[in-house]
XYZ file of C-alpha atoms in Angstrom:
485
model
C -91.050 42.833 4.481
C -89.616 45.971 6.005
C -91.620 48.236 8.241
C -93.604 50.964 6.581
C -92.447 54.543 6.961
C -94.296 57.824 7.457
C -94.421 60.864 5.176
C -96.303 63.839 6.570
C -98.457 61.457 8.606
C -99.104 59.021 5.742
C -97.949 55.402 5.972
C -96.092 54.187 2.864
C -94.538 50.820 2.032
C -91.012 50.752 0.576
C -91.575 47.335 -0.987
C -92.852 45.827 -4.220
C -96.477 44.722 -4.520
C -96.590 41.288 -6.160
C -99.442 38.778 -6.201
C -101.342 40.800 -3.612
C -98.467 40.919 -1.108
C -95.571 43.188 -0.226
C -92.218 41.731 -1.281
C -88.882 43.229 -0.245
C -85.490 43.183 -1.950
C -82.155 42.991 -0.111
C -80.735 45.976 -1.998
C -82.337 49.411 -2.018
C -82.238 52.842 -3.603
C -83.102 56.083 -1.845
C -85.706 58.682 -2.623
C -85.349 62.291 -1.410
C -87.549 65.371 -1.298
C -86.660 67.533 -4.325
C -87.309 70.888 -2.620
C -85.494 69.797 0.575
C -82.739 67.539 -0.717
C -81.287 66.896 2.723
C -84.554 65.136 3.593
C -84.187 61.475 2.670
C -87.694 60.086 2.528
C -86.957 56.365 2.417
C -84.880 53.453 1.192
C -86.905 51.636 -1.470
C -86.684 47.982 -2.499
C -84.511 47.695 -5.592
C -85.808 44.902 -7.763
C -83.822 42.759 -10.174
C -84.454 40.162 -12.856
C -85.732 37.686 -10.275
C -88.242 40.255 -8.991
C -89.384 40.957 -12.549
C -89.907 37.246 -13.233
C -91.901 36.880 -10.003
C -94.206 39.733 -11.003
C -94.720 38.468 -14.564
C -95.505 35.004 -13.200
C -98.118 36.481 -10.865
C -99.672 38.483 -13.712
C -99.632 35.463 -16.027
C -101.326 33.217 -13.467
C -103.975 35.830 -12.655
C -104.738 36.634 -16.293
C -107.348 33.899 -16.934
C -109.333 34.960 -13.851
C -109.385 38.639 -14.812
C -109.784 38.118 -18.563
C -112.760 35.769 -18.143
C -114.720 38.333 -16.168
C -117.206 40.443 -18.066
C -116.494 44.129 -18.572
C -119.301 44.873 -16.144
C -117.664 42.683 -13.476
C -114.274 44.361 -13.941
C -116.037 47.719 -13.840
C -117.086 47.104 -10.225
C -113.457 46.679 -9.151
C -112.329 49.762 -11.061
C -115.138 51.893 -9.648
C -114.250 50.782 -6.123
C -110.654 51.765 -6.806
C -111.770 55.141 -8.142
C -113.821 55.739 -4.998
C -110.831 54.848 -2.816
C -108.581 57.266 -4.714
C -111.082 60.049 -4.100
C -111.329 59.140 -0.399
C -107.515 59.188 -0.090
C -106.913 62.244 -2.245
C -105.232 64.247 0.522
C -102.828 61.419 1.424
C -101.871 60.808 -2.187
C -101.369 64.528 -2.803
C -99.001 65.159 0.096
C -96.905 62.044 -0.585
C -96.488 62.925 -4.268
C -95.767 66.541 -3.333
C -92.906 65.429 -1.086
C -91.600 62.813 -3.519
C -91.837 64.687 -6.828
C -92.299 68.369 -5.790
C -95.433 69.059 -7.813
C -97.390 71.786 -6.041
C -99.587 70.409 -3.278
C -102.512 72.635 -4.216
C -102.429 71.420 -7.811
C -102.247 67.792 -6.734
C -104.983 68.141 -4.139
C -107.423 70.096 -6.284
C -106.819 68.639 -9.746
C -104.201 66.002 -10.465
C -105.102 63.187 -8.038
C -108.775 63.520 -8.947
C -107.775 62.910 -12.559
C -106.363 59.558 -11.447
C -109.746 58.529 -10.064
C -111.413 59.722 -13.253
C -109.060 57.632 -15.380
C -110.176 54.378 -13.749
C -113.863 55.295 -13.788
C -113.891 56.502 -17.396
C -112.069 53.489 -18.823
C -114.236 51.090 -16.830
C -117.332 52.742 -18.272
C -115.948 52.850 -21.813
C -115.095 49.149 -21.738
C -118.444 48.064 -20.290
C -120.404 50.236 -22.729
C -118.464 49.063 -25.779
C -120.625 47.971 -28.700
C -119.159 45.486 -31.153
C -119.017 46.592 -34.767
C -121.549 44.494 -36.709
C -122.132 44.480 -40.505
C -122.987 42.313 -43.499
C -120.528 41.670 -46.312
C -120.534 39.205 -49.224
C -123.198 37.027 -47.713
C -121.650 36.906 -44.242
C -122.561 38.451 -40.893
C -119.481 40.112 -39.374
C -118.494 41.141 -35.873
C -115.288 42.633 -34.423
C -114.535 41.152 -31.010
C -112.045 42.414 -28.428
C -110.096 39.794 -26.504
C -107.816 40.698 -23.561
C -104.212 40.416 -24.738
C -102.386 39.223 -21.599
C -99.947 40.644 -19.030
C -99.044 44.269 -19.735
C -95.901 46.054 -18.588
C -96.471 49.732 -17.813
C -93.382 51.937 -17.360
C -94.046 55.467 -16.155
C -91.920 58.627 -15.773
C -91.058 60.618 -12.674
C -93.200 63.651 -13.549
C -96.890 63.463 -12.496
C -96.289 59.818 -11.525
C -99.713 59.037 -10.044
C -101.759 60.573 -12.819
C -99.650 58.982 -15.559
C -99.668 55.574 -13.848
C -103.452 55.605 -13.634
C -103.770 56.941 -17.192
C -101.798 53.978 -18.532
C -102.911 51.208 -16.152
C -106.658 51.968 -16.322
C -107.210 50.948 -19.977
C -105.055 47.847 -19.556
C -107.156 46.674 -16.616
C -110.455 47.695 -18.197
C -109.572 45.726 -21.333
C -109.049 42.593 -19.207
C -105.252 42.550 -19.006
C -103.211 42.050 -15.888
C -100.577 44.682 -15.108
C -96.993 45.019 -13.929
C -96.331 48.685 -13.162
C -92.745 49.892 -12.977
C -92.664 53.501 -11.649
C -89.652 55.760 -12.072
C -87.028 55.385 -9.360
C -86.969 59.159 -8.698
C -90.640 59.267 -7.619
C -91.989 55.818 -6.679
C -94.064 56.580 -3.586
C -97.527 57.435 -4.902
C -97.435 54.236 -6.965
C -96.787 52.324 -3.755
C -99.918 53.885 -2.261
C -101.830 52.780 -5.357
C -100.894 49.209 -4.457
C -102.505 49.672 -1.042
C -105.704 50.909 -2.678
C -105.724 47.993 -5.135
C -105.594 45.646 -2.153
C -108.397 47.517 -0.369
C -110.527 47.369 -3.528
C -110.301 43.567 -3.395
C -108.637 42.898 -6.751
C -107.695 39.225 -7.213
C -104.007 38.665 -6.350
C -101.697 39.115 -9.319
C -104.035 41.283 -11.383
C -102.061 44.394 -10.456
C -98.378 44.288 -9.503
C -95.817 47.000 -8.744
C -92.072 46.524 -9.037
C -89.483 49.161 -8.162
C -85.914 49.626 -9.284
C -83.649 50.889 -12.019
C -84.672 50.699 -15.652
C -81.410 49.069 -16.681
C -81.998 46.277 -14.175
C -85.623 45.388 -13.508
C -87.069 47.352 -16.432
C -84.877 45.551 -18.923
C -85.913 42.181 -17.501
C -89.601 43.062 -17.726
C -89.632 44.159 -21.370
C -87.586 41.132 -22.458
C -89.887 38.566 -20.804
C -91.683 36.676 -23.626
C -94.770 36.210 -21.434
C -95.484 39.946 -21.619
C -98.082 40.742 -24.300
C -98.211 44.555 -24.210
C -95.710 47.292 -23.288
C -96.682 50.915 -22.644
C -93.892 53.400 -21.913
C -93.565 57.111 -21.214
C -90.065 58.539 -20.979
C -87.014 59.359 -23.044
C -86.342 58.666 -26.711
C -83.146 56.783 -25.834
C -84.961 54.403 -23.469
C -87.781 53.904 -25.973
C -85.285 52.690 -28.565
C -84.036 50.038 -26.138
C -87.561 48.939 -25.214
C -88.612 48.958 -28.854
C -85.872 46.495 -29.739
C -87.028 44.147 -26.969
C -90.657 44.482 -28.087
C -89.671 43.748 -31.678
C -87.707 40.677 -30.642
C -90.806 39.197 -28.975
C -93.315 40.673 -31.492
C -95.072 42.593 -28.715
C -97.178 45.708 -29.455
C -95.570 48.776 -27.901
C -96.707 52.358 -27.328
C -94.337 55.168 -26.399
C -94.921 58.776 -25.377
C -91.533 60.457 -25.570
C -91.837 64.117 -24.740
C -91.853 67.173 -26.892
C -90.496 70.529 -27.957
C -93.848 72.114 -28.598
C -94.370 75.524 -30.210
C -96.514 78.279 -28.735
C -97.387 80.253 -31.853
C -98.828 83.763 -31.343
C -100.304 85.814 -34.187
C -100.810 89.573 -34.098
C -104.605 89.187 -34.144
C -104.536 87.173 -30.887
C -105.476 88.265 -27.378
C -101.879 89.202 -26.549
C -102.405 89.401 -22.805
C -103.951 85.926 -22.682
C -101.175 84.521 -24.863
C -98.430 86.107 -22.721
C -100.032 84.816 -19.523
C -100.290 81.304 -20.948
C -96.678 81.480 -22.160
C -95.461 82.408 -18.666
C -97.583 79.531 -17.377
C -95.330 77.095 -19.244
C -92.977 77.437 -16.257
C -95.516 75.531 -14.145
C -94.035 72.433 -12.490
C -90.653 73.976 -13.319
C -91.197 73.097 -16.970
C -91.304 69.360 -16.253
C -94.355 68.862 -18.477
C -93.997 66.948 -21.730
C -96.690 68.953 -23.540
C -95.419 72.389 -22.490
C -95.175 75.012 -25.232
C -91.488 75.663 -24.696
C -90.795 77.405 -28.026
C -92.537 80.789 -27.988
C -92.907 82.010 -31.582
C -94.443 85.477 -31.919
C -95.357 87.654 -34.913
C -92.844 90.500 -35.401
C -95.314 93.347 -35.005
C -96.268 92.376 -31.420
C -92.800 91.381 -30.209
C -92.234 94.187 -27.719
C -95.710 94.303 -26.193
C -95.749 90.511 -25.899
C -92.378 90.447 -24.107
C -93.449 93.218 -21.756
C -96.546 91.301 -20.718
C -94.701 87.964 -20.614
C -92.023 89.299 -18.263
C -94.666 90.794 -15.974
C -96.386 87.410 -15.643
C -93.098 85.531 -15.291
C -92.006 87.970 -12.547
C -95.013 86.866 -10.513
C -93.698 83.310 -10.159
C -92.604 82.374 -6.632
C -90.023 79.612 -6.122
C -90.298 77.655 -2.910
C -91.647 74.782 -0.837
C -94.237 72.802 -2.809
C -96.465 72.606 0.271
C -96.737 76.388 0.470
C -99.873 77.764 -1.225
C -97.943 80.885 -2.326
C -95.371 78.837 -4.277
C -95.930 78.726 -8.035
C -92.676 76.983 -9.027
C -90.873 74.395 -6.991
C -87.697 72.399 -7.403
C -86.632 70.158 -10.228
C -86.867 66.470 -9.433
C -83.179 65.657 -8.803
C -79.723 67.308 -8.736
C -78.712 65.237 -11.749
C -81.607 66.649 -13.723
C -80.924 70.186 -12.500
C -77.336 69.848 -13.719
C -78.608 68.648 -17.097
C -80.907 71.673 -17.423
C -78.130 74.066 -16.384
C -75.930 72.454 -19.020
C -78.370 73.572 -21.724
C -78.358 77.135 -20.362
C -74.566 77.310 -20.060
C -74.013 75.912 -23.551
C -76.574 78.316 -25.017
C -74.797 81.275 -23.448
C -71.396 80.041 -24.607
C -72.711 79.588 -28.157
C -73.956 83.173 -28.372
C -77.637 82.772 -27.517
C -79.036 85.610 -25.401
C -80.214 84.706 -21.894
C -83.119 87.157 -21.812
C -84.087 86.327 -18.240
C -83.084 83.905 -15.463
C -80.460 81.287 -16.122
C -79.314 80.687 -12.545
C -79.698 78.096 -9.811
C -81.233 79.667 -6.720
C -82.440 78.763 -3.253
C -81.117 75.214 -3.257
C -79.532 72.572 -5.441
C -82.686 71.770 -7.440
C -84.084 75.275 -8.014
C -83.602 77.119 -11.317
C -85.002 80.536 -12.168
C -87.612 80.923 -14.926
C -85.338 81.271 -17.946
C -85.944 82.698 -21.418
C -83.420 82.253 -24.223
C -83.355 84.225 -27.477
C -81.452 81.861 -29.779
C -78.892 82.995 -32.319
C -80.581 80.754 -34.898
C -83.243 78.079 -35.196
C -80.469 75.482 -35.119
C -79.655 76.343 -31.498
C -79.564 73.323 -29.197
C -82.005 75.100 -26.874
C -84.534 75.256 -29.726
C -84.078 71.773 -31.115
C -83.686 69.565 -28.023
C -86.061 68.875 -25.139
C -84.737 70.521 -21.961
C -87.568 69.564 -19.579
C -86.966 72.406 -17.177
C -87.991 76.048 -16.638
C -86.355 77.143 -19.901
C -88.264 78.645 -22.846
C -86.985 80.016 -26.144
C -88.282 83.124 -27.945
C -88.389 83.612 -31.727
C -90.300 85.857 -34.118
C -91.784 85.488 -37.598
C -92.971 87.897 -40.267
C -95.815 85.955 -41.894
C -97.957 82.864 -41.410
C -95.850 80.669 -43.687
C -92.680 81.491 -41.736
C -94.439 80.966 -38.402
C -95.687 77.529 -39.395
C -92.254 76.593 -40.724
C -90.646 77.499 -37.384
C -93.347 75.611 -35.476
C -92.673 72.482 -37.553
C -88.878 72.737 -37.529
C -87.977 70.165 -34.852
C -88.023 66.368 -34.852
C -90.691 66.405 -32.132
C -94.454 66.566 -32.571
C -96.288 65.924 -29.306
C -98.435 69.059 -29.158
C -98.717 72.696 -30.172
C -100.435 75.851 -28.936
C -101.772 78.522 -31.307
C -103.106 81.955 -30.352
C -105.160 83.798 -32.963
C -108.394 85.768 -33.182
C -109.232 84.398 -36.627
C -111.418 81.321 -36.982
C -110.094 80.768 -40.498
C -106.475 80.887 -39.331
C -107.242 78.622 -36.372
C -108.552 75.981 -38.749
C -105.892 76.506 -41.419
C -102.846 76.617 -39.147
C -104.264 74.038 -36.738
C -104.371 71.532 -39.591
C -100.774 72.028 -40.751
C -98.864 72.456 -37.480
C -97.335 69.104 -36.486
C -98.554 67.685 -33.200
C -100.624 64.858 -31.813
C -102.698 67.486 -29.984
C -103.042 71.099 -31.128
C -104.742 73.654 -28.877
C -106.047 77.010 -30.102
C -106.381 79.814 -27.520
C -106.138 77.328 -24.647
C -103.767 74.701 -23.224
C -103.933 71.327 -21.446
C -107.672 70.909 -21.911
C -108.056 67.142 -22.309
C -110.961 64.967 -23.352
C -110.081 61.484 -22.109
C -111.812 59.845 -25.076
C -109.618 61.671 -27.612
C -106.455 60.071 -29.028
C -103.236 61.160 -27.342
C -99.699 60.629 -28.598
C -96.908 62.099 -30.612
C -95.633 62.533 -34.149
C -91.986 62.030 -35.100
C -89.718 61.247 -32.154
C -92.462 62.311 -29.740
C -93.924 58.856 -29.772
C -95.453 55.752 -31.231
C -99.130 54.764 -31.068
C -102.050 56.465 -29.351
C -103.577 56.375 -25.895
C -106.979 57.663 -24.798
C -110.515 56.307 -25.124
C -111.150 53.354 -27.430
C -107.678 53.836 -28.938
C -106.115 52.614 -25.691
C -108.644 49.816 -25.219
C -107.969 48.581 -28.752
C -104.215 48.621 -28.112
C -104.670 46.466 -25.018
C -106.848 43.969 -26.902
C -106.471 41.348 -29.571
C -109.082 42.200 -32.216
C -110.871 39.368 -33.972
C -113.215 39.482 -36.969
C -115.861 36.748 -36.716
C -117.636 35.950 -40.037
C -120.619 33.616 -40.251
C -122.297 32.659 -43.512
C -125.739 34.223 -43.393
C -128.688 31.822 -43.111
C -126.283 28.913 -42.447
C -127.012 28.664 -38.715
C -130.169 28.930 -36.640
């Protein structure tokens, strides 16, 4: 095991966490600070197929111990972990800020706390679960949840701590053991989670963390026949590869695959509130899967909306994620910044209008807040997920046309609607495609509600009992009434 390293005064391990111990690999990959790319944070253990097999073995061996506990017993572990997350909120926030570039204030005040809430809420949901009981055709019936087995959790580089806890919490609460594979561009807060798991006293092997490239260790994990559940958040292309492996082994698989969500604004809306929320889609430099990146505004309010939107967008400040005055920081990696700039350059070359921004500034990973007015709805910038600080702007003349534009991509993760009409909110909210549709608000989440996408935005649902059911084998037990005493 290599020595731990320090980030802003916080000790972090560069190694895997397997069977309750740190395990190193001879080869490594580096992680750097996105807003200060010259600052190499660490060399991280780069796992391979052997590492994956070691972690799955640990999870398989620990499964009977964890699965045979009652929900109430597992709840104690998960509550202890939640308490430890809250106690270490500052450390987790600064490490993720340096590793992923999400704003420190946002992490400290909101995002890390959500991670603690994830573990507490799922622990409570699982322990308070009531079996469905009914009579049918002379039999007494019950639906029983059984833990499924080792679960592989693969998380993306954006909001890595929150998304890791969101996906691992229901797996653990349901009685499964876990192998977490964080993204190689932002692995450090997951490593800290391993430390907290150890402090919470989890039995060895219940929770494991392996680091490395998806094509190497990730591929080995999803192809291991001992794995009984796979939960993935990331790209459509990677999901297709994982889906084939899951199908080969007949393993249930959920995938959340990003979006190209509409932000639909009607003339009867609070235009100022809608414009402010639209400019807020640049938060985290647009690296938010649910962001309303396609602004679609009724013709009659086009000019006043754009005036207000530009005023709010002008207020964004690019800079160091640790600085409280910064509202937009760097993109995660130069490779990703180049990808985003490719969309902008191709849009300009194809005749789309770059209404604002469109340039790299202040460093290799910084891109200005950019707004594109496409030449047509078929524009690449409209149809494909960019995952950067790039929005498109379109107009419509009536409700039917607005809904048609909103539903005109292959994605369907979420949607945002602004209207002052309760009837329209209900009517349009029902027909706009999206796993979650917000009206006159954005990113308000009830953790018991189903979450997931339609179309190429995903497969399956997370959240509340939906996630606990996914991580369980459901059994119907039927007993002939009056046949036993």
